[in-house]
Amino acid sequence: RPGWAQASRAPTEPSMVVEMLFKEVNTFDAQLGRMLGDPRKTRGGGVRRNFNMSKTSMELELERQWAKKLQVFAPVPFNRSGSVAGILRIAFKALFEYVREETFSNYGLQQLQLDAELLEELSRDFVEADDAGVLGSLLGEAVNSASQRCPDASAGLMEPSLLEALVGQKKRALRFD
């Protein structure tokens, strides 16, 4: 089976690793809530964004610089959402670094885009809005980096409507209680 970056078919759902990651994050979140006595706050729907669809080149460059300078192992607040944000920051930075070393097929790029969109959407349920922005920046930079490392990006990124439908479908299927 070819590697994730070399997918040979158009993605129809997010990768299983995304679901596994968030099952683990959900477990960590519950354990932190019990240890710290810090109940999870319900989050508003928030504003969804589609990667690089409406950003200027200046915004993309600032996001790229921010992602490169981010201190991954910086201290985190001693609370539930801060701890989860720290864990996700490390995981998303590792994804960003992985992407920098890979060459992506067009379908591999689209799979990464789909996975990153779901990761960003699900992470909003666990972290504060400011942290969600930082995490989204890391994921956006990973998608941008992969698009630059895709020699055949003729088909480009997924259509926003299809991306939103696939993410919404998977998010409804994932039930974290």
PDB file of C-alpha atoms in Angstrom:
ATOM      1  CA  ARG A   1       0.000   0.000   0.000  1.00  0.00           C
ATOM      2  CA  PRO A   2       1.462   3.406  -0.897  1.00  0.00           C
ATOM      3  CA  GLY A   3       2.159   5.895   1.868  1.00  0.00           C
ATOM      4  CA  TRP A   4      -0.319   8.513   2.979  1.00  0.00           C
ATOM      5  CA  ALA A   5       1.420  11.281   1.014  1.00  0.00           C
ATOM      6  CA  GLN A   6       1.271   9.191  -2.162  1.00  0.00           C
ATOM      7  CA  ALA A   7      -2.481   8.456  -2.150  1.00  0.00           C
ATOM      8  CA  SER A   8      -3.689   7.192  -5.521  1.00  0.00           C
ATOM      9  CA  ARG A   9      -7.416   7.896  -5.064  1.00  0.00           C
ATOM     10  CA  ALA A  10      -9.411  10.990  -4.243  1.00  0.00           C
ATOM     11  CA  PRO A  11     -10.162  11.114  -0.517  1.00  0.00           C
ATOM     12  CA  THR A  12     -13.688  10.183   0.500  1.00  0.00           C
ATOM     13  CA  GLU A  13     -13.223  10.513   4.256  1.00  0.00           C
ATOM     14  CA  PRO A  14     -10.591  11.674   6.743  1.00  0.00           C
ATOM     15  CA  SER A  15      -7.785   9.277   7.630  1.00  0.00           C
ATOM     16  CA  MET A  16      -8.310   6.824  10.476  1.00  0.00           C
ATOM     17  CA  VAL A  17      -5.367   8.392  12.297  1.00  0.00           C
ATOM     18  CA  VAL A  18      -7.398  11.598  12.788  1.00  0.00           C
ATOM     19  CA  GLU A  19     -10.148   9.653  14.543  1.00  0.00           C
ATOM     20  CA  MET A  20      -7.607   7.774  16.659  1.00  0.00           C
ATOM     21  CA  LEU A  21      -5.858  11.023  17.609  1.00  0.00           C
ATOM     22  CA  PHE A  22      -9.045  12.608  18.817  1.00  0.00           C
ATOM     23  CA  LYS A  23     -10.127   9.565  20.756  1.00  0.00           C
ATOM     24  CA  GLU A  24      -6.826   9.904  22.613  1.00  0.00           C
ATOM     25  CA  VAL A  25      -7.292  13.665  23.043  1.00  0.00           C
ATOM     26  CA  ASN A  26     -10.795  13.061  24.369  1.00  0.00           C
ATOM     27  CA  THR A  27      -9.366  10.586  26.898  1.00  0.00           C
ATOM     28  CA  PHE A  28      -6.651  13.069  27.965  1.00  0.00           C
ATOM     29  CA  ASP A  29      -9.259  15.816  28.221  1.00  0.00           C
ATOM     30  CA  ALA A  30     -11.486  13.709  30.492  1.00  0.00           C
ATOM     31  CA  GLN A  31      -8.543  12.694  32.691  1.00  0.00           C
ATOM     32  CA  LEU A  32      -7.371  16.301  32.989  1.00  0.00           C
ATOM     33  CA  GLY A  33     -10.895  17.356  33.900  1.00  0.00           C
ATOM     34  CA  ARG A  34     -10.998  14.799  36.725  1.00  0.00           C
ATOM     35  CA  MET A  35      -7.495  15.619  38.000  1.00  0.00           C
ATOM     36  CA  LEU A  36      -7.866  19.392  37.853  1.00  0.00           C
ATOM     37  CA  GLY A  37     -11.563  19.598  38.706  1.00  0.00           C
ATOM     38  CA  ASP A  38     -11.934  21.737  35.595  1.00  0.00           C
ATOM     39  CA  PRO A  39     -15.156  20.976  33.681  1.00  0.00           C
ATOM     40  CA  ARG A  40     -15.141  21.360  29.917  1.00  0.00           C
ATOM     41  CA  LYS A  41     -16.748  24.577  28.798  1.00  0.00           C
ATOM     42  CA  THR A  42     -19.171  24.313  25.921  1.00  0.00           C
ATOM     43  CA  ARG A  43     -17.862  25.999  22.828  1.00  0.00           C
ATOM     44  CA  GLY A  44     -19.739  28.097  20.348  1.00  0.00           C
ATOM     45  CA  GLY A  45     -19.814  27.031  16.739  1.00  0.00           C
ATOM     46  CA  GLY A  46     -17.080  29.475  15.852  1.00  0.00           C
ATOM     47  CA  VAL A  47     -16.191  30.581  12.389  1.00  0.00           C
ATOM     48  CA  ARG A  48     -14.934  27.912  10.033  1.00  0.00           C
ATOM     49  CA  ARG A  49     -12.248  28.804   7.582  1.00  0.00           C
ATOM     50  CA  ASN A  50     -11.082  27.022   4.493  1.00  0.00           C
ATOM     51  CA  PHE A  51      -7.334  26.963   4.126  1.00  0.00           C
ATOM     52  CA  ASN A  52      -5.820  29.586   1.863  1.00  0.00           C
ATOM     53  CA  MET A  53      -9.097  30.241   0.062  1.00  0.00           C
ATOM     54  CA  SER A  54      -9.404  33.940   0.882  1.00  0.00           C
ATOM     55  CA  LYS A  55      -5.987  34.933   2.168  1.00  0.00           C
ATOM     56  CA  THR A  56      -3.667  37.427   0.603  1.00  0.00           C
ATOM     57  CA  SER A  57      -0.070  36.526  -0.053  1.00  0.00           C
ATOM     58  CA  MET A  58       0.922  38.800   2.856  1.00  0.00           C
ATOM     59  CA  GLU A  59      -1.395  36.899   5.231  1.00  0.00           C
ATOM     60  CA  LEU A  60      -0.012  33.576   4.020  1.00  0.00           C
ATOM     61  CA  GLU A  61       3.553  34.763   4.525  1.00  0.00           C
ATOM     62  CA  LEU A  62       2.788  36.004   8.051  1.00  0.00           C
ATOM     63  CA  GLU A  63       1.126  32.683   8.875  1.00  0.00           C
ATOM     64  CA  ARG A  64       4.151  30.819   7.505  1.00  0.00           C
ATOM     65  CA  GLN A  65       6.533  32.875   9.637  1.00  0.00           C
ATOM     66  CA  TRP A  66       4.341  32.428  12.732  1.00  0.00           C
ATOM     67  CA  ALA A  67       4.247  28.645  12.301  1.00  0.00           C
ATOM     68  CA  LYS A  68       8.027  28.483  11.914  1.00  0.00           C
ATOM     69  CA  LYS A  69       8.686  30.579  15.033  1.00  0.00           C
ATOM     70  CA  LEU A  70       6.087  28.962  17.265  1.00  0.00           C
ATOM     71  CA  GLN A  71       7.576  27.648  20.493  1.00  0.00           C
ATOM     72  CA  VAL A  72       6.120  24.178  20.558  1.00  0.00           C
ATOM     73  CA  PHE A  73       7.336  23.259  24.026  1.00  0.00           C
ATOM     74  CA  ALA A  74       6.381  26.577  25.625  1.00  0.00           C
ATOM     75  CA  PRO A  75       4.825  26.477  29.105  1.00  0.00           C
ATOM     76  CA  VAL A  76       1.074  25.912  29.162  1.00  0.00           C
ATOM     77  CA  PRO A  77      -1.538  27.206  31.603  1.00  0.00           C
ATOM     78  CA  PHE A  78      -2.360  24.856  34.439  1.00  0.00           C
ATOM     79  CA  ASN A  79      -5.891  24.129  33.251  1.00  0.00           C
ATOM     80  CA  ARG A  80      -7.747  21.638  31.114  1.00  0.00           C
ATOM     81  CA  SER A  81      -7.913  23.513  27.803  1.00  0.00           C
ATOM     82  CA  GLY A  82      -4.361  24.864  28.096  1.00  0.00           C
ATOM     83  CA  SER A  83      -2.977  21.368  28.647  1.00  0.00           C
ATOM     84  CA  VAL A  84      -4.889  19.944  25.689  1.00  0.00           C
ATOM     85  CA  ALA A  85      -3.737  22.879  23.555  1.00  0.00           C
ATOM     86  CA  GLY A  86      -0.126  22.083  24.497  1.00  0.00           C
ATOM     87  CA  ILE A  87      -0.542  18.444  23.476  1.00  0.00           C
ATOM     88  CA  LEU A  88      -2.163  19.411  20.174  1.00  0.00           C
ATOM     89  CA  ARG A  89       0.474  22.066  19.491  1.00  0.00           C
ATOM     90  CA  ILE A  90       3.186  19.400  19.710  1.00  0.00           C
ATOM     91  CA  ALA A  91       1.225  16.972  17.524  1.00  0.00           C
ATOM     92  CA  PHE A  92       0.381  19.573  14.863  1.00  0.00           C
ATOM     93  CA  LYS A  93       3.958  20.873  14.771  1.00  0.00           C
ATOM     94  CA  ALA A  94       5.151  17.283  14.259  1.00  0.00           C
ATOM     95  CA  LEU A  95       2.688  16.974  11.352  1.00  0.00           C
ATOM     96  CA  PHE A  96       4.029  20.232   9.901  1.00  0.00           C
ATOM     97  CA  GLU A  97       7.608  18.938  10.149  1.00  0.00           C
ATOM     98  CA  TYR A  98       6.613  15.602   8.573  1.00  0.00           C
ATOM     99  CA  VAL A  99       4.988  17.402   5.649  1.00  0.00           C
ATOM    100  CA  ARG A 100       8.146  19.429   5.029  1.00  0.00           C
ATOM    101  CA  GLU A 101      10.041  16.197   4.307  1.00  0.00           C
ATOM    102  CA  GLU A 102       7.499  14.497   2.017  1.00  0.00           C
ATOM    103  CA  THR A 103       6.554  14.783  -1.630  1.00  0.00           C
ATOM    104  CA  PHE A 104       2.801  14.618  -2.117  1.00  0.00           C
ATOM    105  CA  SER A 105       0.664  13.289  -4.927  1.00  0.00           C
ATOM    106  CA  ASN A 106      -2.339  15.449  -5.744  1.00  0.00           C
ATOM    107  CA  TYR A 107      -4.635  13.061  -3.878  1.00  0.00           C
ATOM    108  CA  GLY A 108      -2.188  12.964  -0.962  1.00  0.00           C
ATOM    109  CA  LEU A 109      -2.395  16.762  -0.801  1.00  0.00           C
ATOM    110  CA  GLN A 110      -6.187  16.598  -0.809  1.00  0.00           C
ATOM    111  CA  GLN A 111      -6.149  13.931   1.927  1.00  0.00           C
ATOM    112  CA  LEU A 112      -3.926  16.154   4.059  1.00  0.00           C
ATOM    113  CA  GLN A 113      -6.252  19.094   3.422  1.00  0.00           C
ATOM    114  CA  LEU A 114      -9.262  17.032   4.531  1.00  0.00           C
ATOM    115  CA  ASP A 115      -7.470  15.680   7.599  1.00  0.00           C
ATOM    116  CA  ALA A 116      -6.207  19.134   8.600  1.00  0.00           C
ATOM    117  CA  GLU A 117      -9.667  20.659   8.245  1.00  0.00           C
ATOM    118  CA  LEU A 118     -11.174  17.971  10.486  1.00  0.00           C
ATOM    119  CA  LEU A 119      -8.320  18.320  12.991  1.00  0.00           C
ATOM    120  CA  GLU A 120      -8.927  22.055  13.185  1.00  0.00           C
ATOM    121  CA  GLU A 121     -12.678  21.632  13.506  1.00  0.00           C
ATOM    122  CA  LEU A 122     -12.427  19.013  16.256  1.00  0.00           C
ATOM    123  CA  SER A 123      -9.722  20.884  18.172  1.00  0.00           C
ATOM    124  CA  ARG A 124     -12.104  23.827  18.630  1.00  0.00           C
ATOM    125  CA  ASP A 125     -14.145  21.634  20.989  1.00  0.00           C
ATOM    126  CA  PHE A 126     -11.181  21.211  23.346  1.00  0.00           C
ATOM    127  CA  VAL A 127      -9.305  24.532  23.400  1.00  0.00           C
ATOM    128  CA  GLU A 128      -9.896  28.251  23.820  1.00  0.00           C
ATOM    129  CA  ALA A 129     -10.420  30.440  20.746  1.00  0.00           C
ATOM    130  CA  ASP A 130      -6.908  31.928  20.860  1.00  0.00           C
ATOM    131  CA  ASP A 131      -5.322  28.497  21.027  1.00  0.00           C
ATOM    132  CA  ALA A 132      -7.593  27.274  18.224  1.00  0.00           C
ATOM    133  CA  GLY A 133      -6.228  30.084  16.051  1.00  0.00           C
ATOM    134  CA  VAL A 134      -2.630  29.046  16.740  1.00  0.00           C
ATOM    135  CA  LEU A 135      -3.434  25.398  16.049  1.00  0.00           C
ATOM    136  CA  GLY A 136      -5.264  26.364  12.862  1.00  0.00           C
ATOM    137  CA  SER A 137      -2.231  28.349  11.774  1.00  0.00           C
ATOM    138  CA  LEU A 138      -0.002  25.290  12.163  1.00  0.00           C
ATOM    139  CA  LEU A 139      -2.415  23.128  10.199  1.00  0.00           C
ATOM    140  CA  GLY A 140      -2.818  25.766   7.511  1.00  0.00           C
ATOM    141  CA  GLU A 141       0.925  25.964   7.121  1.00  0.00           C
ATOM    142  CA  ALA A 142       1.127  22.179   6.821  1.00  0.00           C
ATOM    143  CA  VAL A 143      -1.386  22.255   3.943  1.00  0.00           C
ATOM    144  CA  ASN A 144       0.440  25.162   2.328  1.00  0.00           C
ATOM    145  CA  SER A 145       3.772  23.379   2.633  1.00  0.00           C
ATOM    146  CA  ALA A 146       2.311  20.187   1.140  1.00  0.00           C
ATOM    147  CA  SER A 147       0.876  22.140  -1.796  1.00  0.00           C
ATOM    148  CA  GLN A 148       4.358  23.461  -2.502  1.00  0.00           C
ATOM    149  CA  ARG A 149       5.725  19.909  -2.333  1.00  0.00           C
ATOM    150  CA  CYS A 150       3.194  18.509  -4.777  1.00  0.00           C
ATOM    151  CA  PRO A 151       4.715  18.336  -8.268  1.00  0.00           C
ATOM    152  CA  ASP A 152       1.342  17.640  -9.903  1.00  0.00           C
ATOM    153  CA  ALA A 153      -1.010  20.044  -8.198  1.00  0.00           C
ATOM    154  CA  SER A 154      -3.013  20.478 -11.394  1.00  0.00           C
ATOM    155  CA  ALA A 155      -6.287  19.502  -9.720  1.00  0.00           C
ATOM    156  CA  GLY A 156      -5.296  21.514  -6.640  1.00  0.00           C
ATOM    157  CA  LEU A 157      -7.059  21.538  -3.323  1.00  0.00           C
ATOM    158  CA  MET A 158     -10.533  20.126  -2.724  1.00  0.00           C
ATOM    159  CA  GLU A 159     -13.569  22.261  -3.434  1.00  0.00           C
ATOM    160  CA  PRO A 160     -14.691  24.043  -0.249  1.00  0.00           C
ATOM    161  CA  SER A 161     -18.242  22.645  -0.479  1.00  0.00           C
ATOM    162  CA  LEU A 162     -16.996  19.041  -0.755  1.00  0.00           C
ATOM    163  CA  LEU A 163     -14.468  19.608   2.034  1.00  0.00           C
ATOM    164  CA  GLU A 164     -17.148  21.022   4.321  1.00  0.00           C
ATOM    165  CA  ALA A 165     -19.534  18.148   3.544  1.00  0.00           C
ATOM    166  CA  LEU A 166     -16.916  15.459   4.259  1.00  0.00           C
ATOM    167  CA  VAL A 167     -15.780  17.139   7.489  1.00  0.00           C
ATOM    168  CA  GLY A 168     -19.359  17.659   8.663  1.00  0.00           C
ATOM    169  CA  GLN A 169     -20.245  14.042   7.936  1.00  0.00           C
ATOM    170  CA  LYS A 170     -17.254  12.706   9.880  1.00  0.00           C
ATOM    171  CA  LYS A 171     -17.740  15.117  12.770  1.00  0.00           C
ATOM    172  CA  ARG A 172     -21.337  13.964  13.172  1.00  0.00           C
ATOM    173  CA  ALA A 173     -20.136  10.345  13.160  1.00  0.00           C
ATOM    174  CA  LEU A 174     -17.618  11.039  15.949  1.00  0.00           C
ATOM    175  CA  ARG A 175     -19.420  11.244  19.260  1.00  0.00           C
ATOM    176  CA  PHE A 176     -17.307  12.259  22.220  1.00  0.00           C
ATOM    177  CA  ASP A 177     -19.243  12.092  25.477  1.00  0.00           C
TER     178      ASP A 177
END
